[in-house]
CSV table of C-alpha atoms in Angstrom, one decimal:
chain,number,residue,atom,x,y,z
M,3,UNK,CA,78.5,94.3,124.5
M,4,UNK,CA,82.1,95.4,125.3
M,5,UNK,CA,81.4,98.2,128.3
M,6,UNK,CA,84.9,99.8,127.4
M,7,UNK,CA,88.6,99.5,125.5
M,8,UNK,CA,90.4,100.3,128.9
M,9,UNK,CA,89.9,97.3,132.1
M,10,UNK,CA,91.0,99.2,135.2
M,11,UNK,CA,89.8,99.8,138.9
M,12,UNK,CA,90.7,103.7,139.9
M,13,UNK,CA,92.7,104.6,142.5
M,14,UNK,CA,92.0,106.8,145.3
M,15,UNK,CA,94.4,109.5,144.1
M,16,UNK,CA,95.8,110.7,141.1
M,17,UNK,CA,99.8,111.1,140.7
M,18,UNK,CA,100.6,113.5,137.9
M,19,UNK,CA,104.5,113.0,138.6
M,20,UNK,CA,103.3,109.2,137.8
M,21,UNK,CA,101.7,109.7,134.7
M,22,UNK,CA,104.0,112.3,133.1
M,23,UNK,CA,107.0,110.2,133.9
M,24,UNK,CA,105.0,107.3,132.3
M,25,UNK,CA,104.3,109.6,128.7
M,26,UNK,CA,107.8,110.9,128.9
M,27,UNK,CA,109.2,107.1,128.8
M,28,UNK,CA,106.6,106.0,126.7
M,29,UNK,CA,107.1,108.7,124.1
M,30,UNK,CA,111.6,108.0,124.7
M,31,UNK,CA,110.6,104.4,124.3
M,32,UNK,CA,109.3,105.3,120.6
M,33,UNK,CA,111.5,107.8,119.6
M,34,UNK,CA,114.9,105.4,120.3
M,35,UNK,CA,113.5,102.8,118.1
M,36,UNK,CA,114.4,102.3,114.8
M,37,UNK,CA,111.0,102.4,113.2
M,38,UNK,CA,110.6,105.3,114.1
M,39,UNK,CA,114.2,106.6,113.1
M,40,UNK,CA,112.9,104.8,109.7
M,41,UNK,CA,109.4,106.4,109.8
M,42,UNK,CA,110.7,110.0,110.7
M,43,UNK,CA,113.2,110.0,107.9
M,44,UNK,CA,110.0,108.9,105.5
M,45,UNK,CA,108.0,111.2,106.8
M,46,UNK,CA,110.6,114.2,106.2
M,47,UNK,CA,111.5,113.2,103.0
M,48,UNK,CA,107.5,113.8,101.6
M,49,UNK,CA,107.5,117.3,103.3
M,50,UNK,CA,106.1,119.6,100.9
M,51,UNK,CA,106.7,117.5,97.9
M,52,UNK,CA,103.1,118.5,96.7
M,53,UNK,CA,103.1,121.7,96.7
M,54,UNK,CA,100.3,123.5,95.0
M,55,UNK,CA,99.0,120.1,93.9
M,56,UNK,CA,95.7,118.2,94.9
M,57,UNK,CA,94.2,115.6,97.2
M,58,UNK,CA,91.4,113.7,97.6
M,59,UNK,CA,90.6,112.2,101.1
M,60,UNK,CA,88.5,108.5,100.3
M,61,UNK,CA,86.4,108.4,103.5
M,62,UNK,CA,84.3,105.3,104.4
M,63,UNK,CA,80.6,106.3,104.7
M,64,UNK,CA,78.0,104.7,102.6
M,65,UNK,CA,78.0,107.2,100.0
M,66,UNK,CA,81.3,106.2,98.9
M,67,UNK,CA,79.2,104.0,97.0
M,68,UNK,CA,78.3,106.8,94.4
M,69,UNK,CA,81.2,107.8,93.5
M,70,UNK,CA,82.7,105.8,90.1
M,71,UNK,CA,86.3,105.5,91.6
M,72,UNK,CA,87.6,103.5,88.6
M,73,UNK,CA,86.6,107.3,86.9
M,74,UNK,CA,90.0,108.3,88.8
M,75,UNK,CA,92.3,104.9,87.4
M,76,UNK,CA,95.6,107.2,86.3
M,77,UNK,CA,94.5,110.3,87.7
M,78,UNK,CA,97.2,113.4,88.5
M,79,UNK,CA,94.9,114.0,92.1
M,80,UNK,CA,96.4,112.4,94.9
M,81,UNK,CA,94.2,110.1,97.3
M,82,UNK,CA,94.3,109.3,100.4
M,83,UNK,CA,92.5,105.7,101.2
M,84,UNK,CA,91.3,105.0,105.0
M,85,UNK,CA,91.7,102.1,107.3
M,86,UNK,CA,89.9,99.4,105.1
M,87,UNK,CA,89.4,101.0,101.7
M,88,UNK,CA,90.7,97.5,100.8
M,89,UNK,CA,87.4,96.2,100.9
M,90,UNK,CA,86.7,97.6,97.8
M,91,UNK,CA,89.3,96.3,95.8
M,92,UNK,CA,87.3,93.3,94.4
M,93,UNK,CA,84.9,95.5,92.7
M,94,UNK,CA,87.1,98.4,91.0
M,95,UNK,CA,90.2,98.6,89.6
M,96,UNK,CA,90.8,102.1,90.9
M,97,UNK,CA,93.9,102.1,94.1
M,98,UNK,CA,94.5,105.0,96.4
M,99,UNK,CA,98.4,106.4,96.4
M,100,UNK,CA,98.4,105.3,99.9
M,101,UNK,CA,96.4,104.1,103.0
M,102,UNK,CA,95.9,105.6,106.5
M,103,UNK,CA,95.3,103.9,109.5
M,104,UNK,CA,94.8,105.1,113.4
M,105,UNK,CA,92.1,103.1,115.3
M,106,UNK,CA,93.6,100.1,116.7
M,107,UNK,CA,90.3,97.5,115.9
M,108,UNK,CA,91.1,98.1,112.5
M,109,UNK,CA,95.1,97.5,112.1
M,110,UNK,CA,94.6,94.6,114.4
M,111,UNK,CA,91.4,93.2,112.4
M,112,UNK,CA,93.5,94.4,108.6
M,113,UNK,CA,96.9,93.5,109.7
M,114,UNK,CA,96.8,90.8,107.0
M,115,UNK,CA,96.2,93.4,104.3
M,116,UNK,CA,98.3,95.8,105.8
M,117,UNK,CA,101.8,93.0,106.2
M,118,UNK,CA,101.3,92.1,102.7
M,119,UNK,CA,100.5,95.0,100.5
M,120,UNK,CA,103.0,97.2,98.7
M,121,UNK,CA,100.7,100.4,98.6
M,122,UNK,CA,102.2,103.0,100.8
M,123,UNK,CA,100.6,103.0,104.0
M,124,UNK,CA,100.6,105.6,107.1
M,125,UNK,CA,99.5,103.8,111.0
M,126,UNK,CA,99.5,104.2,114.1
M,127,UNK,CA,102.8,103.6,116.0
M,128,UNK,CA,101.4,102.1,118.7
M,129,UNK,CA,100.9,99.2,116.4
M,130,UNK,CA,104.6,98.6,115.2
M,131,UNK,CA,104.3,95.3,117.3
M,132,UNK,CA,102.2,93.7,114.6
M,133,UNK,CA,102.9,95.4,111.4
M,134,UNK,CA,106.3,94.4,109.7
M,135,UNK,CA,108.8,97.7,108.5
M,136,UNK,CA,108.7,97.7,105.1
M,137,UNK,CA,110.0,100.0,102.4
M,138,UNK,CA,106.2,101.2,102.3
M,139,UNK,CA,105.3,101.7,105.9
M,140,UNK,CA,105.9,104.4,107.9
M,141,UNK,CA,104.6,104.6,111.5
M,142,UNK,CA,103.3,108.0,112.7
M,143,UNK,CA,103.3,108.7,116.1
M,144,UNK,CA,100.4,111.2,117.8
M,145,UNK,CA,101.0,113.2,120.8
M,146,UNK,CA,98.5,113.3,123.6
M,147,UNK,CA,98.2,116.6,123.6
M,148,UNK,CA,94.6,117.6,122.8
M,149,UNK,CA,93.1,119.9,120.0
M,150,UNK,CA,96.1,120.4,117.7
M,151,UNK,CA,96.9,120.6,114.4
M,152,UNK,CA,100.3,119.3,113.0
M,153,UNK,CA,101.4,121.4,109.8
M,154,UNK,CA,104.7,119.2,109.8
M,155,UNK,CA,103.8,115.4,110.9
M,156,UNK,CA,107.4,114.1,111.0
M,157,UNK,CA,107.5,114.2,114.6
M,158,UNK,CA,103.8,113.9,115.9
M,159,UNK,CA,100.2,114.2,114.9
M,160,UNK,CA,97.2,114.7,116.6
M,161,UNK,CA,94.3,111.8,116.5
M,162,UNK,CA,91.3,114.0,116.8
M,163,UNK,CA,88.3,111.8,116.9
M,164,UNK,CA,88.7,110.3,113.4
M,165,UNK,CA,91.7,108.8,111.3
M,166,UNK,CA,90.1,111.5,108.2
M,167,UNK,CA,91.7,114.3,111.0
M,168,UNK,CA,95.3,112.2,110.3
M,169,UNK,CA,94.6,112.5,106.2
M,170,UNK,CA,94.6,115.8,106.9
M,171,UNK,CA,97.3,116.6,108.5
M,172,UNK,CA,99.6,114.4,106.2
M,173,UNK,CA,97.8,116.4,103.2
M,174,UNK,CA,98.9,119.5,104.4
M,175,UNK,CA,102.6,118.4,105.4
M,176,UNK,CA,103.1,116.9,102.1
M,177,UNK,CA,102.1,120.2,101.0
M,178,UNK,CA,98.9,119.4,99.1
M,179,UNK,CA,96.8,123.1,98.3
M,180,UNK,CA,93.4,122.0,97.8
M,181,UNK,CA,92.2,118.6,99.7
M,182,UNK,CA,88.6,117.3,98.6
M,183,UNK,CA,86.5,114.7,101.2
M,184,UNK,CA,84.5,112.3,99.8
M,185,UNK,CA,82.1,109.5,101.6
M,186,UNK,CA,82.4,111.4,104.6
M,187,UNK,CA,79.1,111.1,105.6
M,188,UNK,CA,79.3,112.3,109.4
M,189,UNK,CA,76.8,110.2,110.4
M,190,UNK,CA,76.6,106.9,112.2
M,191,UNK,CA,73.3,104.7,112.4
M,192,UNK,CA,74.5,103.0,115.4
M,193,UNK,CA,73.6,105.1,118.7
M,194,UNK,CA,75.5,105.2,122.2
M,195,UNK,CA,78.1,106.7,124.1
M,196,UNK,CA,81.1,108.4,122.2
M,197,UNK,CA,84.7,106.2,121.9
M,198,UNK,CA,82.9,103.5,123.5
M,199,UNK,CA,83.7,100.1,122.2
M,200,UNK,CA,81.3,97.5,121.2
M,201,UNK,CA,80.8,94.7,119.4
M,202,UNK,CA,79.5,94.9,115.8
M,203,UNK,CA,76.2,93.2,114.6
M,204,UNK,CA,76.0,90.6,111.2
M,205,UNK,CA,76.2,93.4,109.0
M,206,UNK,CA,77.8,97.1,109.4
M,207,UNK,CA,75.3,100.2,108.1
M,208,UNK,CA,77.4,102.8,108.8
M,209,UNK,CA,80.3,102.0,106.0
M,210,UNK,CA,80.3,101.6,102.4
M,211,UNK,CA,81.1,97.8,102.6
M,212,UNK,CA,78.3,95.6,104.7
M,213,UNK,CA,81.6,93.4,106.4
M,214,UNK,CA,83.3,96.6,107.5
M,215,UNK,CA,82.4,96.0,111.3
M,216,UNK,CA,80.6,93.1,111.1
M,217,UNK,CA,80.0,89.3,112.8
M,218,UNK,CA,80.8,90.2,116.3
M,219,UNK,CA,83.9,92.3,116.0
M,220,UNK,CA,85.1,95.3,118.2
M,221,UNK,CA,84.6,98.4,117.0
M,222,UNK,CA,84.5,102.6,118.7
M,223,UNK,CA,81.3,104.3,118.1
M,224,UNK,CA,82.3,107.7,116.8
M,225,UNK,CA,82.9,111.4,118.5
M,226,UNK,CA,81.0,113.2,116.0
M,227,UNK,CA,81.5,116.5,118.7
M,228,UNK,CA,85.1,115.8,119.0
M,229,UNK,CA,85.8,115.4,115.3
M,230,UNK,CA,83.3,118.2,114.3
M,231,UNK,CA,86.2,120.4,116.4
M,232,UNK,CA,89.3,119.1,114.8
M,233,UNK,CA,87.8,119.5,111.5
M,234,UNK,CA,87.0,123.0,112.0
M,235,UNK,CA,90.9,123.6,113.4
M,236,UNK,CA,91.8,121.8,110.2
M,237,UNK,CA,89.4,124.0,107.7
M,238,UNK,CA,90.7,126.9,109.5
M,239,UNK,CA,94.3,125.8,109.5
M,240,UNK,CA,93.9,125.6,105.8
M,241,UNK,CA,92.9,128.7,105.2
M,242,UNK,CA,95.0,130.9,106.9
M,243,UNK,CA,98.0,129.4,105.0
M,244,UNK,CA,96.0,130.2,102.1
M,245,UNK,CA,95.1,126.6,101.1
M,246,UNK,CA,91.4,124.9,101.4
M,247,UNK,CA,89.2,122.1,102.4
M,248,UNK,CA,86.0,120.6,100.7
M,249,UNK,CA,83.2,118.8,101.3
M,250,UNK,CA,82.6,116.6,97.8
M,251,UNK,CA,80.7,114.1,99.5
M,252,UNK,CA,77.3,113.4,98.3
M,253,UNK,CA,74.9,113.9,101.0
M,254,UNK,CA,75.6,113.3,104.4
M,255,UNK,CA,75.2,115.9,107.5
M,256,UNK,CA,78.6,117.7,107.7
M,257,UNK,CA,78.6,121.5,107.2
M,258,UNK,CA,82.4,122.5,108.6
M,259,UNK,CA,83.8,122.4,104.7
M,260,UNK,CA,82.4,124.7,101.6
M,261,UNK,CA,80.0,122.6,99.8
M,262,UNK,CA,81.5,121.2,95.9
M,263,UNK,CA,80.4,119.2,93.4
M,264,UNK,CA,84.0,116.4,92.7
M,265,UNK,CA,83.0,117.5,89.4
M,266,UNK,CA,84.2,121.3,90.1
M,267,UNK,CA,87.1,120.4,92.2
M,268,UNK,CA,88.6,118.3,89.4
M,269,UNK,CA,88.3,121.4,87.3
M,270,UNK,CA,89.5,124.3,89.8
């Protein structure tokens, strides 16, 4: 089992000087580049160009599995698809308007999906190294600072525990009113210590697809805590800008959202 994503002996004291310098030239280092000059422009170019519309967040819990996607083939609801939503693609015809990405197991273990598709696709900056700029990619960069919510994304995000935090905060900058969760099941068979990484068994039990960590492959176990606080900034973000979260998800143990049938929210 992999003890930890980070190798490194402490030191006897901690510099602050040192590390802020080291975020400040990090964060220069990005912000000079041209992918991000690229993925900036991107990014302010879909502010608020859904205005009033809605969304539907495609999250990767087993009870994905009872929702009839292909239902949705040419529908006027925008979806959001997360980090290997691919997986599905062999059994419905149904595709998400784009993809989102944060965790870095999964752009390295998708990068092959992600360097040859032409679906729009949000990830994680600190993977530009391995993803080629193409006219459908645009790399979003998050700030370290904690417990945030970003109502306009084009120059950070916030990561909060869970890549469906990112959907969320690109819904509401592209202006979306009422964003619906689906397969977001908030609940993880696999036990252990939160963000730690380890290594996936044969099959994965804790995704809608049974190769989604699977055969030995790194993987985070999840910060249910951490994300069960950004998602409550998010529902309350919402709200007090007069827009709204829910939870369409069939089962599953998370109570931050209002309760809907997908049924209803397709008809509100």
């Amino acid at each position: 089992m992999v003890e930890s994503q980070f190798n490194y002996t402490p030191d006897n004291t901690f510099n602050p000087y040192r590390s802020a310098a080291s975020l400040v030239f990090n964060r220069l280092k990005w912000d000079l580049s041209y992918k991000s000059w690229v993925s900036r422009k991107r990014l302010k170019q879909m502010h608020n160009k859904h205005v009033g519309k809605k969304a539907i967040i495609i999250c990767n819990g087993p009870s994905l599995r009872k929702v009839n996607l292909d239902d949705f083939v040419d529908s006027d609801i925008y979806f959001f698809g997360l980090n290997k939503i691919n997986l599905f693609f062999d059994e419905i015809k149904f595709r998400p308007n784009c993809i989102v990405a944060s965790n870095y197991h999964v752009i390295d273990q998708n990068k092959e999906f992600f360097n040859s598709t032409n679906m729009p696709i949000f990830l994680n900056s600190d993977k530009a190294d391995i993803i080629e700029l193409r006219n459908n990619v645009v790399f979003v960069n998050y700030s370290s600072i904690p417990k945030k919510f970003a109502r306009d994304c084009s120059m950070s995000l916030f990561q909060g525990n869970t890549v469906t935090y990112t959907a969320m905060q690109l819904a509401f900058h592209m202006g979306f009113e009422k964003v619906a969760l689906i397969g977001c099941d908030h609940h993880f068979e696999s036990k252990g210590p939160s963000n730690k990484t380890v290594l996936a068994g044969e099959t994965d039990p804790n995704h809608f697809h049974p190769k989604y960590f699977a055969d030995g492959v790194k993987w985070d176990l999840p910060d249910l805590l951490g994300s069960e606080y950004h998602y409550d900034l998010a529902d309350k973000t919402f709200k007090h800008y007069g827009r709204q979260i829910f939870n369409c998800s069939e089962g599953g143990k998370l109570e931050i959202f209002e309760r809907m049938s997908l049924d209803t929210f397709k008809t509100i």
